[in-house]
Amino acid sequence: MSNATSPSPLKALSDEGVSIWLDDLSRKRIESGSLAESVATGHVVGVTTNPSIFQAAIGSGEGYEEQLADLAVRKVTVDEAVRMMTTADVRAAADILRPVYDATGGRDGRVSIEVDPRLAHETEATIAEAKQLFWLVDRPNVMIKIPATLAGLPAITEVIGLGISVNVTLIFSLDRYKAVMDAYLAGLEKAHERGIDLSTIHSVASFFVSRVDSEIDKRLDKVGTDAAKSLKGKAALANARLAYEAYEQVFAAERAAKLEAAGAHKQRPLWASTGVKDPSYKDTLYVDELVAPGTVNTMPEGTLKATADHGDIHGDAVTGTYEASRAELAAVEQQGISYDEVVQQLEDEGVAKFAVAWNDLLATVTDRLQGGEAK
């Protein structure tokens, strides 16, 4: 716990240029005042959601009873019911965050909502869904989440090109992250050609962290040597730090500079999946060790509370680590673990997990619409 004379860890994190976003949302959190309290006193300046979060929230049934009853009377489809509930939550959260949005010129105060994860490999359907979600939420501080699949990349370009702010999700590899930044810049160029004010467009690129360690650590354990085990817990940080290096390089180059001169903003790296999965690691590892200016860290509630209590914010923990990070990833490869294979597996699993959560949510809502109880 920090002493009385030093800033709280969350304030220290904010002071280092890291935007703290909460990776959770529910009707209960909105109506109880919990979200407003986190914004007012907990340095939270944004909210992210995903299909798993909505499945947990709506699956509980708490706070959704009246809306579910109304939707059942109207005999809406289950897909429409789910979208009515999720967009209502995002709209309400966006209203709570609106003062932050206004105060930061649109940089923060953002609430993200994801396109249907079953569309992850369909470009045109993703574009159509993104436009529909933007219209449904009807708040300037919404961000539409689009997965960084190969089909998602042209969708990112088109949606940004329409002037809609985007949170690109499920990024695991450095090569894919570079393609995401390229898709963003191409979208800004489209928007500029269409006469859209570039200063109104914001974007974050959600680079996933803990899942990289979970998969690579498992493979290092299988190798079983002391040399392999000594590399556990290093790959995720190295991967994220090299992503930040790529961000610095892309947005210092002429193409981005030209767009910034026309009013555009950098697409900020967002550290996602920052809850620590291995109990032998410090529970604030992916916060303490990924401090860098101009980033976002979206935390589940447990990580947010842990950081507030005992986070160790010791300044920029990323700049200057690039050679060591390259060496650590190379050492993992030398153990016979393919980086390319791991990151592709993680992307495939990420898309699949969100699709499963969405299907579970549809099943639960179907049951509720037919008069059953939440499962």
PDB file of N, CA and C in Angstrom, residues 282-316:
ATOM      1  N   LYS A 282       2.852 -11.864  -9.636  1.00  0.00           N
ATOM      2  CA  LYS A 282       2.201 -10.748  -8.953  1.00  0.00           C
ATOM      3  C   LYS A 282       0.928 -10.364  -9.721  1.00  0.00           C
ATOM      4  N   ASP A 283      -0.131 -10.091  -8.986  1.00  0.00           N
ATOM      5  CA  ASP A 283      -1.427  -9.871  -9.639  1.00  0.00           C
ATOM      6  C   ASP A 283      -1.529  -8.538 -10.374  1.00  0.00           C
ATOM      7  N   THR A 284      -0.514  -7.685 -10.245  1.00  0.00           N
ATOM      8  CA  THR A 284      -0.509  -6.427 -11.002  1.00  0.00           C
ATOM      9  C   THR A 284       0.623  -6.405 -12.040  1.00  0.00           C
ATOM     10  N   LEU A 285       1.147  -7.583 -12.360  1.00  0.00           N
ATOM     11  CA  LEU A 285       2.303  -7.688 -13.275  1.00  0.00           C
ATOM     12  C   LEU A 285       2.091  -6.938 -14.581  1.00  0.00           C
ATOM     13  N   TYR A 286       0.908  -7.139 -15.204  1.00  0.00           N
ATOM     14  CA  TYR A 286       0.666  -6.575 -16.535  1.00  0.00           C
ATOM     15  C   TYR A 286       0.188  -5.125 -16.483  1.00  0.00           C
ATOM     16  N   VAL A 287       0.190  -4.560 -15.293  1.00  0.00           N
ATOM     17  CA  VAL A 287      -0.018  -3.119 -15.129  1.00  0.00           C
ATOM     18  C   VAL A 287       1.319  -2.462 -14.809  1.00  0.00           C
ATOM     19  N   ASP A 288       1.966  -2.949 -13.757  1.00  0.00           N
ATOM     20  CA  ASP A 288       3.235  -2.361 -13.305  1.00  0.00           C
ATOM     21  C   ASP A 288       4.283  -2.316 -14.404  1.00  0.00           C
ATOM     22  N   GLU A 289       4.347  -3.398 -15.195  1.00  0.00           N
ATOM     23  CA  GLU A 289       5.451  -3.552 -16.145  1.00  0.00           C
ATOM     24  C   GLU A 289       5.113  -3.118 -17.569  1.00  0.00           C
ATOM     25  N   LEU A 290       3.939  -2.506 -17.741  1.00  0.00           N
ATOM     26  CA  LEU A 290       3.565  -2.018 -19.081  1.00  0.00           C
ATOM     27  C   LEU A 290       3.194  -0.531 -19.038  1.00  0.00           C
ATOM     28  N   VAL A 291       3.797   0.189 -18.108  1.00  0.00           N
ATOM     29  CA  VAL A 291       3.556   1.632 -18.026  1.00  0.00           C
ATOM     30  C   VAL A 291       4.312   2.321 -19.151  1.00  0.00           C
ATOM     31  N   ALA A 292       3.582   3.058 -19.976  1.00  0.00           N
ATOM     32  CA  ALA A 292       4.192   3.827 -21.068  1.00  0.00           C
ATOM     33  C   ALA A 292       3.240   4.942 -21.451  1.00  0.00           C
ATOM     34  N   PRO A 293       3.757   6.110 -21.801  1.00  0.00           N
ATOM     35  CA  PRO A 293       2.884   7.234 -22.138  1.00  0.00           C
ATOM     36  C   PRO A 293       2.043   6.958 -23.374  1.00  0.00           C
ATOM     37  N   GLY A 294       0.809   7.455 -23.338  1.00  0.00           N
ATOM     38  CA  GLY A 294      -0.054   7.328 -24.505  1.00  0.00           C
ATOM     39  C   GLY A 294      -0.662   5.954 -24.674  1.00  0.00           C
ATOM     40  N   THR A 295      -0.739   5.171 -23.588  1.00  0.00           N
ATOM     41  CA  THR A 295      -1.349   3.845 -23.662  1.00  0.00           C
ATOM     42  C   THR A 295      -2.634   3.817 -22.843  1.00  0.00           C
ATOM     43  N   VAL A 296      -3.400   2.745 -23.044  1.00  0.00           N
ATOM     44  CA  VAL A 296      -4.589   2.462 -22.248  1.00  0.00           C
ATOM     45  C   VAL A 296      -4.368   1.106 -21.599  1.00  0.00           C
ATOM     46  N   ASN A 297      -4.753   0.954 -20.340  1.00  0.00           N
ATOM     47  CA  ASN A 297      -4.760  -0.370 -19.712  1.00  0.00           C
ATOM     48  C   ASN A 297      -6.181  -0.636 -19.267  1.00  0.00           C
ATOM     49  N   THR A 298      -6.808  -1.650 -19.873  1.00  0.00           N
ATOM     50  CA  THR A 298      -8.178  -1.980 -19.500  1.00  0.00           C
ATOM     51  C   THR A 298      -8.131  -3.162 -18.551  1.00  0.00           C
ATOM     52  N   MET A 299      -8.660  -2.977 -17.348  1.00  0.00           N
ATOM     53  CA  MET A 299      -8.493  -3.955 -16.272  1.00  0.00           C
ATOM     54  C   MET A 299      -9.833  -4.517 -15.819  1.00  0.00           C
ATOM     55  N   PRO A 300      -9.886  -5.835 -15.599  1.00  0.00           N
ATOM     56  CA  PRO A 300     -11.039  -6.366 -14.877  1.00  0.00           C
ATOM     57  C   PRO A 300     -11.028  -5.816 -13.454  1.00  0.00           C
ATOM     58  N   GLU A 301     -12.168  -5.897 -12.781  1.00  0.00           N
ATOM     59  CA  GLU A 301     -12.285  -5.255 -11.474  1.00  0.00           C
ATOM     60  C   GLU A 301     -11.235  -5.742 -10.477  1.00  0.00           C
ATOM     61  N   GLY A 302     -10.951  -7.034 -10.499  1.00  0.00           N
ATOM     62  CA  GLY A 302      -9.972  -7.568  -9.563  1.00  0.00           C
ATOM     63  C   GLY A 302      -8.602  -6.950  -9.748  1.00  0.00           C
ATOM     64  N   THR A 303      -8.193  -6.768 -10.982  1.00  0.00           N
ATOM     65  CA  THR A 303      -6.895  -6.159 -11.269  1.00  0.00           C
ATOM     66  C   THR A 303      -6.890  -4.683 -10.897  1.00  0.00           C
ATOM     67  N   LEU A 304      -8.017  -4.011 -11.155  1.00  0.00           N
ATOM     68  CA  LEU A 304      -8.130  -2.598 -10.791  1.00  0.00           C
ATOM     69  C   LEU A 304      -7.981  -2.423  -9.275  1.00  0.00           C
ATOM     70  N   LYS A 305      -8.673  -3.266  -8.514  1.00  0.00           N
ATOM     71  CA  LYS A 305      -8.593  -3.175  -7.052  1.00  0.00           C
ATOM     72  C   LYS A 305      -7.193  -3.518  -6.554  1.00  0.00           C
ATOM     73  N   ALA A 306      -6.576  -4.535  -7.155  1.00  0.00           N
ATOM     74  CA  ALA A 306      -5.223  -4.922  -6.749  1.00  0.00           C
ATOM     75  C   ALA A 306      -4.237  -3.791  -7.023  1.00  0.00           C
ATOM     76  N   THR A 307      -4.395  -3.143  -8.177  1.00  0.00           N
ATOM     77  CA  THR A 307      -3.503  -2.036  -8.514  1.00  0.00           C
ATOM     78  C   THR A 307      -3.697  -0.879  -7.543  1.00  0.00           C
ATOM     79  N   ALA A 308      -4.941  -0.574  -7.221  1.00  0.00           N
ATOM     80  CA  ALA A 308      -5.213   0.502  -6.269  1.00  0.00           C
ATOM     81  C   ALA A 308      -4.580   0.204  -4.921  1.00  0.00           C
ATOM     82  N   ASP A 309      -4.562  -1.069  -4.554  1.00  0.00           N
ATOM     83  CA  ASP A 309      -4.068  -1.463  -3.233  1.00  0.00           C
ATOM     84  C   ASP A 309      -2.543  -1.557  -3.164  1.00  0.00           C
ATOM     85  N   HIS A 310      -1.929  -2.220  -4.154  1.00  0.00           N
ATOM     86  CA  HIS A 310      -0.493  -2.474  -4.041  1.00  0.00           C
ATOM     87  C   HIS A 310       0.246  -2.438  -5.380  1.00  0.00           C
ATOM     88  N   GLY A 311      -0.319  -1.725  -6.357  1.00  0.00           N
ATOM     89  CA  GLY A 311       0.410  -1.563  -7.612  1.00  0.00           C
ATOM     90  C   GLY A 311       1.743  -0.855  -7.377  1.00  0.00           C
ATOM     91  N   ASP A 312       2.735  -1.227  -8.167  1.00  0.00           N
ATOM     92  CA  ASP A 312       4.075  -0.629  -8.031  1.00  0.00           C
ATOM     93  C   ASP A 312       4.393   0.133  -9.311  1.00  0.00           C
ATOM     94  N   ILE A 313       3.965   1.375  -9.365  1.00  0.00           N
ATOM     95  CA  ILE A 313       4.143   2.184 -10.564  1.00  0.00           C
ATOM     96  C   ILE A 313       5.472   2.934 -10.435  1.00  0.00           C
ATOM     97  N   HIS A 314       6.432   2.511 -11.236  1.00  0.00           N
ATOM     98  CA  HIS A 314       7.791   3.047 -11.115  1.00  0.00           C
ATOM     99  C   HIS A 314       8.252   3.700 -12.422  1.00  0.00           C
ATOM    100  N   GLY A 315       7.327   4.427 -13.042  1.00  0.00           N
ATOM    101  CA  GLY A 315       7.693   5.144 -14.252  1.00  0.00           C
ATOM    102  C   GLY A 315       7.559   4.289 -15.497  1.00  0.00           C
ATOM    103  N   ASP A 316       8.017   4.826 -16.607  1.00  0.00           N
ATOM    104  CA  ASP A 316       7.969   4.157 -17.908  1.00  0.00           C
ATOM    105  C   ASP A 316       8.721   2.829 -17.815  1.00  0.00           C
TER     106      ASP A 316
END
